[in-house]
Amino acid sequence: MEKIVSLAKRRGFVFPGSEIYGGLGSTYDYGPLGVELKNNIKREWWNYFIHQRNDMVGLDGGILLSPKVWEASGHVKNFKDALVECKKCHHRFRPDKLRRPEEVGAPTNASRLKDPSKCPDCGGEFTEAKLFSGMFKTVIGPIEKEGVTTYLRPETAQAIFADYKNILSSGSRKIPFGVGQIGKAFRNEVTTGNFIFRTLEFEQMEIEYFISPDDDWQKIFKGWVDYIHGFMDVVGLERKRLFDHEIPDAERAFYSKRTIDMEYEFPFGQDELWAVAYRTDYDLSKHQEYSGVNMEYLDDRTGKKYIPHVIEPTFGVDRTILAILSTAYSEEGDRTVLKLKPNIAPYKAAVFPLLANKPDLVNLAKKIYGDLKKSFYVAWDDRGNIGKRYYSQDEIGTPYCITVDFDSLESDDVTVRDRDTMKQKRVAIKELAPYLEEYCSRS
Ligand code: GAP
């Protein structure tokens, strides 16, 4: 984990938030390469879950919603974490993370605990559990006392429920269909840590999939679990490191009748990466009750009216990035390589002139760089020697390095070096764009 955190900062993937002021705990900024990686992951998610399916559409809802949304959804009342505090060192823990593995039904970080009734850090006694709200309050209006208090959304899902009628009528959708959304969410987390695994501000990619109460929800749920497993291949995660953890009744979120947490082997242990929940008609029924707006759907084949039920696949962008970085990170002899899948790598290629002081080489390399840049995000490097440039690109996951040498001036081809095999081959300059297209666009 230390190596990943250090590489992430050094090479511009992830910076600690507000560092010049001493930092703001559990907040991070994505640097020049981090934002590219993040955008590539989000683009692949949107493509796989929205564009490639016939039953999905997208939405970009607001971060600020009426406070009534959060009363109706139950978040104001129920979105709370129970915490125990060590009487000696005052570290706080979620009681569910302190249980032994056999008690929660799956291996978790808790497997390292010898006695879950004692503080794992100092062996001290715990206080009784207390409830803490995870909602970030904010005030709309210039005068705090007169303003309307609302919340920064703790999940993106609710805008989909609030807009469900508009989505239905604007696109003449028929159930089953789903709505996907990517956006920021905010949680006043009391236990934080493990780098970008649990932060106060993070990004979610969520789907609310609307079905009929008469549908076989278990079958549709299973279909989503399998489809999500397919996304691991798209972004280069390892299926053998994923564990589908069935959440027992007592530990599920207040709105869910079935939840599977998809846990991944992170460097610090196995923990939740993504999740799928069966939210029933809980949310739409509550919004109907609180807003007075009829949320029923008329099935024109059967003439039956009903409030749709919902299956919800949910993904944290930041946790996906952490899982990808920790899967891709490798050390081979004296080189560090990020073996990112080319479709999500920040740069698809780097272009070098063999020697920076030979204008003919530099001019041709600049021309290739400029031409490729029209279709791909590519890097330029003319510092130091070729070996150093290769290693520098390996460390940030650039799949291909293109070197313009003296032969290139005669034969219109260049050396293309592969990050993973380190093998080199000659490729005609006019074939470079199709070459990158073939190897970097494929998911
Ligand atoms: N709408 C359902 C929902 O929000 P969740 O399991 O609480 O469910 C969904 O959150 C996903 O969001 C998680 O699987 C995780 O990937 C991500 N996530 C949740 N809290 C987070 C946090 N504090 N920091 C980073 N990611 C978080």
PDB file of C-alpha atoms and ligand atoms in Angstrom, residues 79 154-157 187 189 196-200 202-204 206 208 255 261 272-275 279 312 314-319, ligand 1:
ATOM      1  CA  PHE A  79     -28.152   6.824   7.605  1.00  0.00           C
ATOM      2  CA  PRO A 154     -24.710  10.505   0.349  1.00  0.00           C
ATOM      3  CA  GLU A 155     -25.632   8.377  -2.706  1.00  0.00           C
ATOM      4  CA  THR A 156     -26.377   9.304  -6.322  1.00  0.00           C
ATOM      5  CA  ALA A 157     -29.354   6.921  -6.446  1.00  0.00           C
ATOM      6  CA  ARG A 187     -20.376  11.006   3.607  1.00  0.00           C
ATOM      7  CA  GLU A 189     -17.454   9.025   7.597  1.00  0.00           C
ATOM      8  CA  ILE A 196      -8.817   6.454  -1.350  1.00  0.00           C
ATOM      9  CA  PHE A 197     -10.742   3.409  -0.085  1.00  0.00           C
ATOM     10  CA  ARG A 198     -12.957   5.384   2.311  1.00  0.00           C
ATOM     11  CA  THR A 199     -13.086   9.147   1.916  1.00  0.00           C
ATOM     12  CA  LEU A 200     -15.468  11.973   2.747  1.00  0.00           C
ATOM     13  CA  PHE A 202     -16.027  10.209  -3.535  1.00  0.00           C
ATOM     14  CA  GLU A 203     -17.601   9.245  -6.808  1.00  0.00           C
ATOM     15  CA  GLN A 204     -20.234   6.602  -7.481  1.00  0.00           C
ATOM     16  CA  GLU A 206     -24.924   3.634  -9.893  1.00  0.00           C
ATOM     17  CA  GLU A 208     -31.393   1.665 -10.625  1.00  0.00           C
ATOM     18  CA  TYR A 255     -33.769  -0.279   2.294  1.00  0.00           C
ATOM     19  CA  ASP A 261     -21.060  -6.973  -1.408  1.00  0.00           C
ATOM     20  CA  GLU A 272     -16.161  -4.067  -0.299  1.00  0.00           C
ATOM     21  CA  LEU A 273     -15.443  -2.867  -3.822  1.00  0.00           C
ATOM     22  CA  TRP A 274     -18.929  -2.812  -5.394  1.00  0.00           C
ATOM     23  CA  ALA A 275     -22.398  -4.028  -4.360  1.00  0.00           C
ATOM     24  CA  ARG A 279     -34.261  -2.231  -2.956  1.00  0.00           C
ATOM     25  CA  GLU A 312     -29.360  -1.591  -7.721  1.00  0.00           C
ATOM     26  CA  THR A 314     -23.464   0.275  -7.333  1.00  0.00           C
ATOM     27  CA  PHE A 315     -19.775   1.014  -7.881  1.00  0.00           C
ATOM     28  CA  GLY A 316     -17.288   3.330  -6.179  1.00  0.00           C
ATOM     29  CA  VAL A 317     -15.012   4.985  -8.741  1.00  0.00           C
ATOM     30  CA  ASP A 318     -12.240   5.616  -6.196  1.00  0.00           C
ATOM     31  CA  ARG A 319     -12.261   2.042  -4.889  1.00  0.00           C
TER      32      ARG A 319
HETATM   33  N1  GAP B   1     -26.806   3.530  -3.394  1.00  0.00           N
HETATM   34  C1  GAP B   1     -26.290   2.461  -2.617  1.00  0.00           C
HETATM   35  C2  GAP B   1     -25.061   2.817  -1.907  1.00  0.00           C
HETATM   36  O1  GAP B   1     -24.696   3.966  -1.843  1.00  0.00           O
HETATM   37  P1  GAP B   1     -23.051   1.790  -0.557  1.00  0.00           P
HETATM   38  O2  GAP B   1     -22.614   0.358  -0.431  1.00  0.00           O
HETATM   39  O3  GAP B   1     -23.223   2.581   0.695  1.00  0.00           O
HETATM   40  O4  GAP B   1     -24.428   1.739  -1.380  1.00  0.00           O
HETATM   41  C3  GAP B   1     -21.870   2.134  -2.857  1.00  0.00           C
HETATM   42  O5  GAP B   1     -22.044   2.567  -1.525  1.00  0.00           O
HETATM   43  C4  GAP B   1     -20.397   2.106  -3.249  1.00  0.00           C
HETATM   44  O6  GAP B   1     -19.831   3.399  -3.048  1.00  0.00           O
HETATM   45  C5  GAP B   1     -19.551   1.170  -2.393  1.00  0.00           C
HETATM   46  O7  GAP B   1     -19.590  -0.164  -2.901  1.00  0.00           O
HETATM   47  C6  GAP B   1     -18.176   1.781  -2.525  1.00  0.00           C
HETATM   48  O8  GAP B   1     -17.554   1.358  -3.722  1.00  0.00           O
HETATM   49  C7  GAP B   1     -18.479   3.270  -2.644  1.00  0.00           C
HETATM   50  N2  GAP B   1     -18.298   3.972  -1.348  1.00  0.00           N
HETATM   51  C8  GAP B   1     -19.163   4.033  -0.316  1.00  0.00           C
HETATM   52  N3  GAP B   1     -18.688   4.794   0.679  1.00  0.00           N
HETATM   53  C9  GAP B   1     -17.487   5.266   0.267  1.00  0.00           C
HETATM   54  C10 GAP B   1     -16.495   6.128   0.842  1.00  0.00           C
HETATM   55  N4  GAP B   1     -16.668   6.716   2.017  1.00  0.00           N
HETATM   56  N5  GAP B   1     -15.370   6.377   0.131  1.00  0.00           N
HETATM   57  C11 GAP B   1     -15.177   5.832  -1.087  1.00  0.00           C
HETATM   58  N6  GAP B   1     -16.082   5.018  -1.686  1.00  0.00           N
HETATM   59  C12 GAP B   1     -17.221   4.731  -1.023  1.00  0.00           C
END
